[in-house]
PDB file of C-alpha atoms in Angstrom:
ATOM      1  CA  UNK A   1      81.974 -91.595 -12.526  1.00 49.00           C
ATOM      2  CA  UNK A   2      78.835 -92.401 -11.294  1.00 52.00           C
ATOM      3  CA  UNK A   3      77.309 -93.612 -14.711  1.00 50.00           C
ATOM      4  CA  UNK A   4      79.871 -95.770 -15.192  1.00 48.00           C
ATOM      5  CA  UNK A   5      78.958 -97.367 -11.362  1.00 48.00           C
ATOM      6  CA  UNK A   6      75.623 -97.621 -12.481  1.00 49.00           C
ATOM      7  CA  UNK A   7      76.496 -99.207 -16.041  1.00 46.00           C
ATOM      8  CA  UNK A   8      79.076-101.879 -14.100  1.00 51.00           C
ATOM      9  CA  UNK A   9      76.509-102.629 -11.757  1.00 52.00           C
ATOM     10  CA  UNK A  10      73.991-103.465 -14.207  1.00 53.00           C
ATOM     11  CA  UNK A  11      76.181-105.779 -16.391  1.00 54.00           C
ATOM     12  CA  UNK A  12      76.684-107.780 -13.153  1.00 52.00           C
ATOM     13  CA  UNK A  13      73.861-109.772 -13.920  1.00 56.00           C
ATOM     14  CA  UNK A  14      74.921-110.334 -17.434  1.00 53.00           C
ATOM     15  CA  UNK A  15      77.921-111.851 -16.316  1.00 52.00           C
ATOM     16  CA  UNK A  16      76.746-113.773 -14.276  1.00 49.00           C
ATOM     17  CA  UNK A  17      74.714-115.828 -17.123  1.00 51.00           C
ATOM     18  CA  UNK A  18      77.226-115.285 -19.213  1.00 51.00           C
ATOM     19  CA  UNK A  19      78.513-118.568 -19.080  1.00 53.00           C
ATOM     20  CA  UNK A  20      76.330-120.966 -20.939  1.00 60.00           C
ATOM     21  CA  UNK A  21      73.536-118.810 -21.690  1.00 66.00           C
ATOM     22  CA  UNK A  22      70.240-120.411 -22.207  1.00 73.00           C
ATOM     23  CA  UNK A  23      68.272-120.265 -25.316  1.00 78.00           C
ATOM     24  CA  UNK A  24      65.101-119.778 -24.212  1.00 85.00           C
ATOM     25  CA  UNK A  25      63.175-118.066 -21.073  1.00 85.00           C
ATOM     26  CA  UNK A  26      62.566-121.864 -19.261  1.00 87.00           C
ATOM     27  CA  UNK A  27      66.288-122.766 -19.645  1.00 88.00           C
ATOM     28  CA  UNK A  28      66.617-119.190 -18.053  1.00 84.00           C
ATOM     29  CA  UNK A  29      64.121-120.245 -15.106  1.00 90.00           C
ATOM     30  CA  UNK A  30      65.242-123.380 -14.879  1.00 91.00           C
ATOM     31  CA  UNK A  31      68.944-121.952 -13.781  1.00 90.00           C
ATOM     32  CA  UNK A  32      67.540-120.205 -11.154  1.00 93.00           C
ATOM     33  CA  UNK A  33      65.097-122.590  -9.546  1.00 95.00           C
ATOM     34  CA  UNK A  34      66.971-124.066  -7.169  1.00 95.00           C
ATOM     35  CA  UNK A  35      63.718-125.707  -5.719  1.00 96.00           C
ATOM     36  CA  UNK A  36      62.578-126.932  -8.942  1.00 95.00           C
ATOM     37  CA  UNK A  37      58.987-125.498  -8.223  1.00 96.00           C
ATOM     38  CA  UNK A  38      58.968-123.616 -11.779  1.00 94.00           C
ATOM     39  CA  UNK A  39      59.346-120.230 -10.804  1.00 96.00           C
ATOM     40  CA  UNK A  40      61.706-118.036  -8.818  1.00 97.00           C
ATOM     41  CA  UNK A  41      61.014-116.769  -5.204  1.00 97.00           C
ATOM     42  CA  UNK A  42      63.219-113.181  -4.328  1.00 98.00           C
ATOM     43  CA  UNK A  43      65.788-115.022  -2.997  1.00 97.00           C
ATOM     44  CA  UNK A  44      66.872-117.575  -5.711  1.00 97.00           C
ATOM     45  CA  UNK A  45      66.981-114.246  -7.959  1.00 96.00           C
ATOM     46  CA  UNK A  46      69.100-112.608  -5.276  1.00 97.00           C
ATOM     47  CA  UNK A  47      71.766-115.732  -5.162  1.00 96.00           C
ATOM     48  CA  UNK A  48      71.802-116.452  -8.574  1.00 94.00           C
ATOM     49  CA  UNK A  49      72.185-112.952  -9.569  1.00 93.00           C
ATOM     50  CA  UNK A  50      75.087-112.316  -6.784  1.00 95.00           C
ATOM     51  CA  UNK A  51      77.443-114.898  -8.352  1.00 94.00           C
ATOM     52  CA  UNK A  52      78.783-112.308 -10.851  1.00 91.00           C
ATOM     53  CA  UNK A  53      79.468-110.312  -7.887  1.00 93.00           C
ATOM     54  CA  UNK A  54      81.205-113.164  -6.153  1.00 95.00           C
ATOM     55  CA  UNK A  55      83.568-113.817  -9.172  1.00 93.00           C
ATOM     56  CA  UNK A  56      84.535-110.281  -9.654  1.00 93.00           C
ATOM     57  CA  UNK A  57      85.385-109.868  -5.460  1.00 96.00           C
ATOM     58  CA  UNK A  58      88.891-111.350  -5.936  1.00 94.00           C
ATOM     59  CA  UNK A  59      89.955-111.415  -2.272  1.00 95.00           C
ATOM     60  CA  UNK A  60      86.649-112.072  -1.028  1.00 95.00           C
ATOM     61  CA  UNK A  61      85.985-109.107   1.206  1.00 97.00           C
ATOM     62  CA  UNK A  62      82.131-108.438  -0.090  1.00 96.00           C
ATOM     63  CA  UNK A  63      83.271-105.360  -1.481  1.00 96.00           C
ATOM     64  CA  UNK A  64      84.143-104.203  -4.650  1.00 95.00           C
ATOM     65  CA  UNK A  65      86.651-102.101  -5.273  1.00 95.00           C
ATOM     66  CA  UNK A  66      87.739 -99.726  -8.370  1.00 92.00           C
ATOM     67  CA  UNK A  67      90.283-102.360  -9.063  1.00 93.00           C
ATOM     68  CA  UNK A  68      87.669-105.079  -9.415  1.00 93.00           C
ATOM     69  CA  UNK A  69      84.965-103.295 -11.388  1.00 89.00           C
ATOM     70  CA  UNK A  70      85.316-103.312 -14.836  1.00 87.00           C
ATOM     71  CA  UNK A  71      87.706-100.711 -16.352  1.00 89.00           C
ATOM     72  CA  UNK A  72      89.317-100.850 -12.761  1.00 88.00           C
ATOM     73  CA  UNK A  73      87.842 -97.636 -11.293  1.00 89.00           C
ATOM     74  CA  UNK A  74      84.696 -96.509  -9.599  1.00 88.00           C
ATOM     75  CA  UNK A  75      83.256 -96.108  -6.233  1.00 92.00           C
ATOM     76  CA  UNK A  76      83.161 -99.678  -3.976  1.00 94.00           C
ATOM     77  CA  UNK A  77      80.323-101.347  -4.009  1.00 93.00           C
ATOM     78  CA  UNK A  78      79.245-103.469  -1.281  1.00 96.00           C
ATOM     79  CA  UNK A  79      77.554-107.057  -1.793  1.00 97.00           C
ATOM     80  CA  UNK A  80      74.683-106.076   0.452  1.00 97.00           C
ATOM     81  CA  UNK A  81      73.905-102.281  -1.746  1.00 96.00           C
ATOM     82  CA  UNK A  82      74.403-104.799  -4.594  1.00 95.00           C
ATOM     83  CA  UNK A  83      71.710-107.347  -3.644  1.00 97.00           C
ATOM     84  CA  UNK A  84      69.386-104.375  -2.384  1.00 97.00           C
ATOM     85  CA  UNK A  85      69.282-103.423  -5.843  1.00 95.00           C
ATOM     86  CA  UNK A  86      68.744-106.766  -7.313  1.00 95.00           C
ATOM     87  CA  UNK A  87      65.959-107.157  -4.767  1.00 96.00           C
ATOM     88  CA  UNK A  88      63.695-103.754  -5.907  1.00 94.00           C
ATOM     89  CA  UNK A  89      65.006-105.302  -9.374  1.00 93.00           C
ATOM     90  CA  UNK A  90      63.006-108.455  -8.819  1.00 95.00           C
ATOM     91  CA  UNK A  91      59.812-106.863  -7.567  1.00 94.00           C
ATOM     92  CA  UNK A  92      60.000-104.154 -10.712  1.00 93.00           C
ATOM     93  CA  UNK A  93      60.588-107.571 -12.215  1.00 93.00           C
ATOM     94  CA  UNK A  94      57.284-109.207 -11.108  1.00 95.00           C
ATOM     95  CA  UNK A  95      54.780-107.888 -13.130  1.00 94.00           C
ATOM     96  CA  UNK A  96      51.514-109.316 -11.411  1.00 94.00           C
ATOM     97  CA  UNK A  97      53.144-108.942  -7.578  1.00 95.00           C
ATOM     98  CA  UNK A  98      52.636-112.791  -6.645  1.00 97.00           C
ATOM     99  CA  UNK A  99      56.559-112.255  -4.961  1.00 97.00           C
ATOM    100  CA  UNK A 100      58.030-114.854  -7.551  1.00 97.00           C
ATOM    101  CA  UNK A 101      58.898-114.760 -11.094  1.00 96.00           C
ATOM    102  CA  UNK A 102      57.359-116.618 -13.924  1.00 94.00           C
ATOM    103  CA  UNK A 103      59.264-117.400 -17.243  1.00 91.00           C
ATOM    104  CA  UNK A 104      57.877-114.092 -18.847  1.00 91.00           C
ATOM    105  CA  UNK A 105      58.864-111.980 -16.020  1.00 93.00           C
ATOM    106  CA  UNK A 106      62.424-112.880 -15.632  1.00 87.00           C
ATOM    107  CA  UNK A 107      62.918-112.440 -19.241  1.00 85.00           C
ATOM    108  CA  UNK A 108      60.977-108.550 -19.527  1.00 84.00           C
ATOM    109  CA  UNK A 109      62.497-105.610 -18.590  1.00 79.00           C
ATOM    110  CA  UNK A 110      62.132-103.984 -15.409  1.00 71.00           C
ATOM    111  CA  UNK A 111      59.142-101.793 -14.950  1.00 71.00           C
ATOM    112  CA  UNK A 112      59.833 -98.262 -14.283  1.00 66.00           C
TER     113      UNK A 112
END
């Protein structure tokens, strides 16, 4: 049960960019600078990232329950565990610690 937590809450972020999907790593950035400054602080990650969480909490409580997770069962999950994850994501995220993410970052895979 709790793999399959962990495997739901890591597609979050996949469905969240699901929808039109950029081609390359700047179309990636570019979707999540809301500032336009070219790279993405901690908390454009966090609210761009969080929107796949918003579309899966149906009634809007901040919580997911088993019946809004995929394959309708698991443990809830709560929007503010969700984005704690998604912010020791980002920092595993940014490679050379300058607290924001370059092109290259966003697109590599976590460090361990």
């Amino acid at each position: 049960m709790r793999a399959f937590l962990i495997v739901a809450l890591l597609t979050l972020p996949l469905l969240a960019a699901a929808q039109g999907y950029p081609g390359t790593p700047a179309e990636y950035l570019k979707l999540m600078d809301t500032n336009g400054d070219g790279k993405i602080s901690e908390a454009e990650y966090v609210e761009y990232m969080s929107a796949g969480f918003r579309r899966m909490d149906t009634n809007g409580d901040g919580v997911l329950e088993a019946d809004e997770l995929p394959g309708g069962r698991g443990k809830p999950v709560t929007l503010q565990h969700y984005q704690d994850n998604l912010r020791r994501q980002f920092h595993k995220l940014d490679r050379n610690h300058d607290g924001f993410l370059n092109a290259k970052e966003l697109t590599a895979p976590p460090q361990g």
